[in-house]
CSV table of C-alpha atoms and ligand atoms in Angstrom, one decimal:
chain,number,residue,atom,x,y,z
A,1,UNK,CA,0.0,0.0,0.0
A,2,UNK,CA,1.3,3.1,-0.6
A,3,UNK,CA,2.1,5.7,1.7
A,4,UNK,CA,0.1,8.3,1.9
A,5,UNK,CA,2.0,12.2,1.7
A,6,UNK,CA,1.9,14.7,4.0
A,7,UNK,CA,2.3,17.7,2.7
A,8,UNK,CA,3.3,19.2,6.2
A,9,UNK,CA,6.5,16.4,6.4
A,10,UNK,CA,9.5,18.2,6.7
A,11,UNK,CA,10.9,15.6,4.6
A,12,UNK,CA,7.8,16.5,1.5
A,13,UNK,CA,10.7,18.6,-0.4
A,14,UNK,CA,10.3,21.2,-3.6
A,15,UNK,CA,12.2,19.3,-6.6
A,16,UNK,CA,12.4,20.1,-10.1
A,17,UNK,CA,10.6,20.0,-12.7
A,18,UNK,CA,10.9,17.2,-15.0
A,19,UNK,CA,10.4,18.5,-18.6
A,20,UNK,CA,9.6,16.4,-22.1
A,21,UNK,CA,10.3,18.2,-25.6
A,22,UNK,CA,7.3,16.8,-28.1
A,23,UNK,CA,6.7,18.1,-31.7
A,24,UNK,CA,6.8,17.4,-35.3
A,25,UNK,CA,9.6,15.7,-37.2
A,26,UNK,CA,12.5,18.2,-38.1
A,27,UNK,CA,10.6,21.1,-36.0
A,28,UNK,CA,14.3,21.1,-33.7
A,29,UNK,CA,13.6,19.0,-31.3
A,30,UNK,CA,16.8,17.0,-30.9
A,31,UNK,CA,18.9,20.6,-31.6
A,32,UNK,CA,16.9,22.4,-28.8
A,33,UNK,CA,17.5,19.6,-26.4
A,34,UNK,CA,21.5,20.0,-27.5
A,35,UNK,CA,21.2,23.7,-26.8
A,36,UNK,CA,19.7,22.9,-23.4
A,37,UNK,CA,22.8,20.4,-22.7
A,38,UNK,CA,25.4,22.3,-24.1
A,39,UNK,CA,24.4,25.1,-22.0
A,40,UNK,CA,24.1,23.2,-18.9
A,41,UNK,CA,27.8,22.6,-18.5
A,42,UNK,CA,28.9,24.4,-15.3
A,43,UNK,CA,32.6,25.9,-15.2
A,44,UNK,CA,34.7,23.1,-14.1
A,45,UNK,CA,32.7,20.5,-15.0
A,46,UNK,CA,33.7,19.8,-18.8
A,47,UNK,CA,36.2,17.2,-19.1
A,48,UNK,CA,33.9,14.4,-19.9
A,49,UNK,CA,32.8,13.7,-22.3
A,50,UNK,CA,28.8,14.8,-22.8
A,51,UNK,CA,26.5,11.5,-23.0
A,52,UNK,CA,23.4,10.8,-24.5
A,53,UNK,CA,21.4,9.2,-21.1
A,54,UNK,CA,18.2,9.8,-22.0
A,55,UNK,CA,18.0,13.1,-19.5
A,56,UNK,CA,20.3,15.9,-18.4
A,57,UNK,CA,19.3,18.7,-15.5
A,58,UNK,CA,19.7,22.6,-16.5
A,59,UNK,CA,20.3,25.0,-13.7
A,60,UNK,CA,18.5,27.8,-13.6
A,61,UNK,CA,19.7,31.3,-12.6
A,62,UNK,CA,17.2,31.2,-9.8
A,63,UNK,CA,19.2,28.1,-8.3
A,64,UNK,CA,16.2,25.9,-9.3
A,65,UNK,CA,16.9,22.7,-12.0
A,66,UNK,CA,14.7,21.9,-14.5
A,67,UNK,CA,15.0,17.7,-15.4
A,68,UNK,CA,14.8,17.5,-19.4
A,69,UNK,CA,14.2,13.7,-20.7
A,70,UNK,CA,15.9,13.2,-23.8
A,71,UNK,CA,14.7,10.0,-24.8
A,72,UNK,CA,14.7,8.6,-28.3
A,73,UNK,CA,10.9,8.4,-29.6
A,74,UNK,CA,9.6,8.8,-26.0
A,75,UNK,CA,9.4,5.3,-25.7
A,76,UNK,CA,9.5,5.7,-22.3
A,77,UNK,CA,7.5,8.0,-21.5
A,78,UNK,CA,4.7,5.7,-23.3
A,79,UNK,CA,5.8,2.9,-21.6
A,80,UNK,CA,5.3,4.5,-18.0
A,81,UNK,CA,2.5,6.1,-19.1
A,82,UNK,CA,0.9,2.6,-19.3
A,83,UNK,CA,2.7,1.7,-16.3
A,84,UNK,CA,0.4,4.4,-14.8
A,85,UNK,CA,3.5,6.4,-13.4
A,86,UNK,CA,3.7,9.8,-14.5
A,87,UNK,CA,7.1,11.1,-15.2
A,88,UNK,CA,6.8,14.4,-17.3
A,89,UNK,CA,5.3,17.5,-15.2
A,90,UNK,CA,5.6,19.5,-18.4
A,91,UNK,CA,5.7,19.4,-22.3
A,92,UNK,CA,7.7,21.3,-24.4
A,93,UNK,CA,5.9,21.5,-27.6
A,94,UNK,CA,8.1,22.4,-30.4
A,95,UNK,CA,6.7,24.0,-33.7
A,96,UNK,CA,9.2,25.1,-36.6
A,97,UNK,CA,7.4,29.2,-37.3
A,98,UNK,CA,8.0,28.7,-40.8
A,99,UNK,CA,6.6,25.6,-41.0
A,100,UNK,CA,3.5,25.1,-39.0
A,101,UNK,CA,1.0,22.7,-36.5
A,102,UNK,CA,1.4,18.8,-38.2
A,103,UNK,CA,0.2,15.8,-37.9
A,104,UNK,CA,2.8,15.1,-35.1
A,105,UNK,CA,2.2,18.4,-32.9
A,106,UNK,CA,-1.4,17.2,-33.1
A,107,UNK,CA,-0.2,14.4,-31.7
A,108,UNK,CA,1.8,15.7,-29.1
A,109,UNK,CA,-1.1,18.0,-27.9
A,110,UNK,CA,-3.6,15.1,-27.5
A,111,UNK,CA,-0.6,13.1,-25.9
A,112,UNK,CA,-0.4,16.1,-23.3
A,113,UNK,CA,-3.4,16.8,-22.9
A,114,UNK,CA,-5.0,13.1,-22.3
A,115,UNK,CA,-2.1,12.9,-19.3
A,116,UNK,CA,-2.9,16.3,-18.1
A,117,UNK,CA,0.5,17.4,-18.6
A,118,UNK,CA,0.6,21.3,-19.2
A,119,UNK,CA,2.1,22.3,-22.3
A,120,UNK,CA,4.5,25.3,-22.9
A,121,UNK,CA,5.1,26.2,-26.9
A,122,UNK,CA,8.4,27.2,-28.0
A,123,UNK,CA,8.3,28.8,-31.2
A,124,UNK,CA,11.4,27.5,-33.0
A,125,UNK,CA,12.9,28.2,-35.7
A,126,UNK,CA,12.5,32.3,-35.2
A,127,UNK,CA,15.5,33.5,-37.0
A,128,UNK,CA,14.3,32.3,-40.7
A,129,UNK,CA,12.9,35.0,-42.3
A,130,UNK,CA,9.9,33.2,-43.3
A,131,UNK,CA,9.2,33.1,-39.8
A,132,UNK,CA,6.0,33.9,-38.5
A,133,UNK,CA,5.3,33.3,-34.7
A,134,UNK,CA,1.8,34.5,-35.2
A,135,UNK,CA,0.5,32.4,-37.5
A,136,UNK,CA,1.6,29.5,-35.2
A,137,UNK,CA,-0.3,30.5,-32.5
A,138,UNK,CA,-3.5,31.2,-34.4
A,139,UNK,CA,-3.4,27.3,-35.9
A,140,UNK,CA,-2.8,26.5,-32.4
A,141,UNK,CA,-6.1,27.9,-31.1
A,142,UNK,CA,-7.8,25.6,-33.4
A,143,UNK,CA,-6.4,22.9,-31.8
A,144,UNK,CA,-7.2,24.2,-28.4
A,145,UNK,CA,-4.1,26.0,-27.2
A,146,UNK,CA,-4.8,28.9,-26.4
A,147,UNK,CA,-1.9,31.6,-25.3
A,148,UNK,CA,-1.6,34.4,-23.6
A,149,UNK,CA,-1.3,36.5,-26.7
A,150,UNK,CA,-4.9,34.9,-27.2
A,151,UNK,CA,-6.1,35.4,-23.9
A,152,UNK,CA,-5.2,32.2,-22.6
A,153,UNK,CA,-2.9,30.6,-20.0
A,154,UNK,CA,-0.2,28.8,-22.0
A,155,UNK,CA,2.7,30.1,-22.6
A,156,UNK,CA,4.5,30.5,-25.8
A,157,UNK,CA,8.5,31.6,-26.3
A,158,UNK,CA,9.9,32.5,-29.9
A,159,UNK,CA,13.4,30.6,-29.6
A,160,UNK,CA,16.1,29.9,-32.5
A,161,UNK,CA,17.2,26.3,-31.3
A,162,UNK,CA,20.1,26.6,-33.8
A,163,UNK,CA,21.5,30.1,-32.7
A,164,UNK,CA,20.7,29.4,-29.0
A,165,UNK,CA,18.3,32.3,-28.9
A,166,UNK,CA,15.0,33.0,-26.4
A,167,UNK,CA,16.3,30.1,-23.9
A,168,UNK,CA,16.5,31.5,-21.3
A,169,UNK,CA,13.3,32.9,-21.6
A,170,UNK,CA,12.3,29.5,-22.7
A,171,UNK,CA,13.5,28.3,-19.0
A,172,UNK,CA,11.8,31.1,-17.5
A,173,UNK,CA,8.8,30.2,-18.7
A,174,UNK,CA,9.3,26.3,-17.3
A,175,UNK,CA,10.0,27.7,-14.0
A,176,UNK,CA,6.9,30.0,-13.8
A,177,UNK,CA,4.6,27.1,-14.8
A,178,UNK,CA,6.4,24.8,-12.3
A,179,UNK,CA,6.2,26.9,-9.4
A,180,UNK,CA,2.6,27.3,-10.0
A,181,UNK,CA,2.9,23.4,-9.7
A,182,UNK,CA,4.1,23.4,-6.8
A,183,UNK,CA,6.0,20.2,-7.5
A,184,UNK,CA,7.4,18.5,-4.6
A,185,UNK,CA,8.7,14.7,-3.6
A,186,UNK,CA,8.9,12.6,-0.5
A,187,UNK,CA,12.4,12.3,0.8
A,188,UNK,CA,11.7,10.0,2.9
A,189,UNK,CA,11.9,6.1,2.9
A,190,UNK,CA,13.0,3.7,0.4
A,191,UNK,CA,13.8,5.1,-3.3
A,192,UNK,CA,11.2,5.2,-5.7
A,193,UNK,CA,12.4,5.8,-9.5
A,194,UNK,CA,12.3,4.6,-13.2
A,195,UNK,CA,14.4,3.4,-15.4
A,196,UNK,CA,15.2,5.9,-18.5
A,197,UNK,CA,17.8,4.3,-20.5
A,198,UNK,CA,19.9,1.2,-20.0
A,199,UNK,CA,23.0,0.5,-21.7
A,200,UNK,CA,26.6,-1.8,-21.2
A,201,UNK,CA,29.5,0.4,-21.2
A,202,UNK,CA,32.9,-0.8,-21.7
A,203,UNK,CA,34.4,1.0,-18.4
A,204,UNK,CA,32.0,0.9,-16.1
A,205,UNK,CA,30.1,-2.6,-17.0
A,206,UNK,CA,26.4,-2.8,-16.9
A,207,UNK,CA,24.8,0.9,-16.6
A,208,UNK,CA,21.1,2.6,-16.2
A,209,UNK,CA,19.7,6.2,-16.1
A,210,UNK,CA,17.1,6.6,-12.7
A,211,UNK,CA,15.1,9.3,-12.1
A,212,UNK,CA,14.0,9.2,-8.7
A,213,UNK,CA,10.8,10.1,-8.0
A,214,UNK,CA,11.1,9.6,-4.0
A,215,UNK,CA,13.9,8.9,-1.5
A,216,UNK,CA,17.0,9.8,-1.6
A,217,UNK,CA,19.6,7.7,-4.0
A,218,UNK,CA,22.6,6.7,-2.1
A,219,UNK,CA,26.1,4.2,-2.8
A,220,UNK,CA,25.1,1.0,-1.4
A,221,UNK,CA,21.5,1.5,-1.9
A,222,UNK,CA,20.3,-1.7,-3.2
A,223,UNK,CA,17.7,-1.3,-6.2
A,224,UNK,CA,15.1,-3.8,-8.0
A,225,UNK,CA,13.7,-2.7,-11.3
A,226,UNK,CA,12.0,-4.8,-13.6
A,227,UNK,CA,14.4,-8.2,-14.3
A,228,UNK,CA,17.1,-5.5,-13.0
A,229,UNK,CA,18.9,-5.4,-9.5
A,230,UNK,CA,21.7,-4.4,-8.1
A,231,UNK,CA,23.9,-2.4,-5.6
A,232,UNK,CA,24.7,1.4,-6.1
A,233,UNK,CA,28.5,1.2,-6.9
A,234,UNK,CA,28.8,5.0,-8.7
A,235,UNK,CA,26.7,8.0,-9.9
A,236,UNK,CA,27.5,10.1,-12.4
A,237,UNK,CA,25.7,12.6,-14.6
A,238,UNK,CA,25.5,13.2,-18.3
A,239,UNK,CA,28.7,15.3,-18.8
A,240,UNK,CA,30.7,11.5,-17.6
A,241,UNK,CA,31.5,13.1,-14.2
A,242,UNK,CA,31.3,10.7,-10.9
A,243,UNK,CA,29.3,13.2,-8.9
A,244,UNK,CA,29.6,10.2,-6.0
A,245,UNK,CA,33.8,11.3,-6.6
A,246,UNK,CA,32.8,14.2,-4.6
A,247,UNK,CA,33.7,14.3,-0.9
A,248,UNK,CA,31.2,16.4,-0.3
A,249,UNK,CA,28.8,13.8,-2.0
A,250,UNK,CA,25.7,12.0,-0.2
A,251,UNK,CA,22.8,11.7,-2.4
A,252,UNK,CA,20.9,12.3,-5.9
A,253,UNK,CA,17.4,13.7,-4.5
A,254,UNK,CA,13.7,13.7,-6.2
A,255,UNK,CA,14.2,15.0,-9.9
A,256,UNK,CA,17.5,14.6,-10.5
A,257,UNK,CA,18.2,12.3,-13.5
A,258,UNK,CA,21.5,10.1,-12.8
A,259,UNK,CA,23.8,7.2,-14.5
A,260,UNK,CA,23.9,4.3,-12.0
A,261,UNK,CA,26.7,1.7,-12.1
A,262,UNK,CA,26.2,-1.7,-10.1
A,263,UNK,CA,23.9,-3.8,-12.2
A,264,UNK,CA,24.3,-7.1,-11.7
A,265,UNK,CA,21.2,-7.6,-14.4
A,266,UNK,CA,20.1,-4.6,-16.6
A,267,UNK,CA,17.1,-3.0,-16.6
A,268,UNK,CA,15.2,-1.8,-19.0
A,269,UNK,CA,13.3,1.6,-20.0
A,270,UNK,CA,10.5,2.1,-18.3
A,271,UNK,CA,10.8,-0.1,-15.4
A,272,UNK,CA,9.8,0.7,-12.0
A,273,UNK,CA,12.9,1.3,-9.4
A,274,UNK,CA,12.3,0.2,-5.8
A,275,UNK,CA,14.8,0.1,-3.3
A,276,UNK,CA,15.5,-3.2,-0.6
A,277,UNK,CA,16.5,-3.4,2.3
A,278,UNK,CA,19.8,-5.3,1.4
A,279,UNK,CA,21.5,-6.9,-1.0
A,280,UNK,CA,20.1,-10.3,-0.5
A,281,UNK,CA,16.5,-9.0,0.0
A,282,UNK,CA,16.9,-7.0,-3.7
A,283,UNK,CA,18.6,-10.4,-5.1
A,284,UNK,CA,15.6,-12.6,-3.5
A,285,UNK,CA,13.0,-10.2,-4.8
A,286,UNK,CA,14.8,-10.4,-8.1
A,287,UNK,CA,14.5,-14.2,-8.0
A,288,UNK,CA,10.8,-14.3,-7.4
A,289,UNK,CA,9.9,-11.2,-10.0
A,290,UNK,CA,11.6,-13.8,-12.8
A,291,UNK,CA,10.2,-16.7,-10.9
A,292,UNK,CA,6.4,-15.8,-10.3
A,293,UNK,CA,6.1,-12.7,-12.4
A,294,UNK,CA,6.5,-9.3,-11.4
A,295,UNK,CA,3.3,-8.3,-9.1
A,296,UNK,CA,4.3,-11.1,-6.7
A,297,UNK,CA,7.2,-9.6,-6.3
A,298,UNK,CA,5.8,-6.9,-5.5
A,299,UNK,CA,4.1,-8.7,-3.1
A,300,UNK,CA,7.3,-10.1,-1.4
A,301,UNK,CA,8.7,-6.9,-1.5
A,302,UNK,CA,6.3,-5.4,0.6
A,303,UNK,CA,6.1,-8.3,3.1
B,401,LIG,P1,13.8,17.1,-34.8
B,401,LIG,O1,13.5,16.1,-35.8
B,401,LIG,O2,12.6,17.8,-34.2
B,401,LIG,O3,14.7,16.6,-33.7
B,401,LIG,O4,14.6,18.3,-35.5
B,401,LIG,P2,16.2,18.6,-35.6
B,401,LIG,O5,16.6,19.2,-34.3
B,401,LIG,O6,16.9,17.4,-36.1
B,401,LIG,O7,16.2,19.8,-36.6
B,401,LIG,C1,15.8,19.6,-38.0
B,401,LIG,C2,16.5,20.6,-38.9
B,401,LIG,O8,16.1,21.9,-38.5
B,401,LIG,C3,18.0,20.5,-38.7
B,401,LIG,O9,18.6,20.7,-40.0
B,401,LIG,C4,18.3,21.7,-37.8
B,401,LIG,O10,19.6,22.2,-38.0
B,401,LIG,C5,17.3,22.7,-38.2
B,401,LIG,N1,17.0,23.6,-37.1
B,401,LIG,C6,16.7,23.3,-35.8
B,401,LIG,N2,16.4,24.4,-35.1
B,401,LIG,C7,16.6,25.4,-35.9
B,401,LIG,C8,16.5,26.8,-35.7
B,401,LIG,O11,16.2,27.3,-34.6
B,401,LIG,N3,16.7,27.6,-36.8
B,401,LIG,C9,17.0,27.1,-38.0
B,401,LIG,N4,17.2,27.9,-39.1
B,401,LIG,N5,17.1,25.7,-38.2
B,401,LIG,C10,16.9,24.9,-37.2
């Protein structure tokens, strides 16, 4: 049974938003989510390499973070979806100004709206001269988004992906709507995540992006996910750095996307992180999940 939140627990903590880009094909998706990366890399902190691992955190000059998922085709975001675990507070919708609402930014509106996800438009492609913000947001009232400039509530950003133009008004705009959100997360008891990508790498052996969604994320804390389990042995963030390297290191909170090493099996997108009590409770869960099927060991789990 789930625990029920108090919204008076000290431990019921503001965390950040986590953010989905959606839009038509060739609209700038993929180069607005590089901008957002690219931009995200704090003095000090280059060195690694920059990852694709299907999400990356922004700071904001507010000292908030905003959480984008970068993950190819949204497949996960459908597959948790069905899993009935929301992950996205917010959806970018992306639509090219000289090019116009498609078939696929229908799409993405309906995906939105049918999750009740609130939907901020970013105007992209603003510095072609056949640019014309306007027209976008009149086809967009005809589809039901309605922005300010129309007397509605959504807001709407003119943005050049390409020359890195309007962002930060782009991430000012995510941080109004999520403070209105109010968006906060239990930091108490046993870590609650999912699974955003999973891949082998040659260093650091068998390797998965988490995004808690409760608890606190710590080395040693033993994880169950799907036909996954394993033991916390590093965490590191999209730019390759082992933020557990830190001395001053003791946890990923709520909302912060991070690469976790210490698989001893993979799991997959999508899947559903819980935390054990030990090793040999997250290996014995593990067994009955592949053994009975996964609700009974949920059931175990919670015994
Ligand atoms: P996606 O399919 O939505 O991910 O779109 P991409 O990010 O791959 O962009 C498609 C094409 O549009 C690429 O050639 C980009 O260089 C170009 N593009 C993206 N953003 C901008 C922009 O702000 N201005 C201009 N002029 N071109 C852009």
């Amino acid at each position: 049974k789930p625990k029920e939140l108090d919204i008076h627990s000290p431990t019921y903590l503001p965390r950040p938003a986590v953010v989905t880009i959606m839009g038509h094909v060739d609209h700038g998706k993929t180069t607005l989510l590089d901008s957002l990366r690219s931009g995200s890399v704090a003095a000090g902190e280059a060195g690694g390499i920059t990852q694709h691992i299907g999400a990356f955190s922004v700071p904001l000059p507010t000292g908030e973070r905003v959480t984008f998922i970068d993950t190819p085709g949204h497949a996960a975001f459908s597959n948790m979806r069905s899993r009935g675990a929301s992950v996205t507070d917010i959806v970018v919708l992306v639509v090219a100004a000289d090019d116009g609402v498609l078939r696929q930014t229908v799409e993405a509106i309906n995906h939105a709206q049918n999750a009740r996800v609130p939907i901020i438009v970013a105007i992209n492609k603003c510095d072609r001269p056949d640019a014309n913000p306007d027209q976008i947001r009149q086809q967009l009232l005809s589809h039901g988004i309605q922005t300010e400039e129309y007397g509605g509530d959504i807001q709407s950003c003119e943005v050049s992906a390409l020359r890195r133009e309007g962002l930060d008004r782009l991430l000012d705009a995510i941080n109004t709507q999520a403070m209105m959100m109010d968006l906060r997360a239990e930091q108490d008891g046993p870590v609650e995540g999912i699974v955003l990508e999973s891949r082998y790498d040659r260093g650091r052996g068998l390797v998965a992006t988490v995004l808690v969604k409760s608890g606190l994320l710590r080395i040693g804390s033993c994880l169950v996910a799907g036909a996954g389990w394993g033991r916390v042995r590093e965490l590191s963030n999209e730019h390759g750095v082992v933020l557990s390297n830190d001395p001053n290191f003791t946890f990923i909170p709520p909302g912060m996307p991070v690469e976790v090493s210490g698989w001893r099996e993979l799991p997959h997108a999508g899947d559903i992180v819980n935390e054990a009590p030990s090793e040999q409770a997250a290996r014995a869960i593990h067994e009955a999940l592949n053994r009975t099927g996964y609700e009974s060991g949920m059931t175990e789990m919670t015994r």
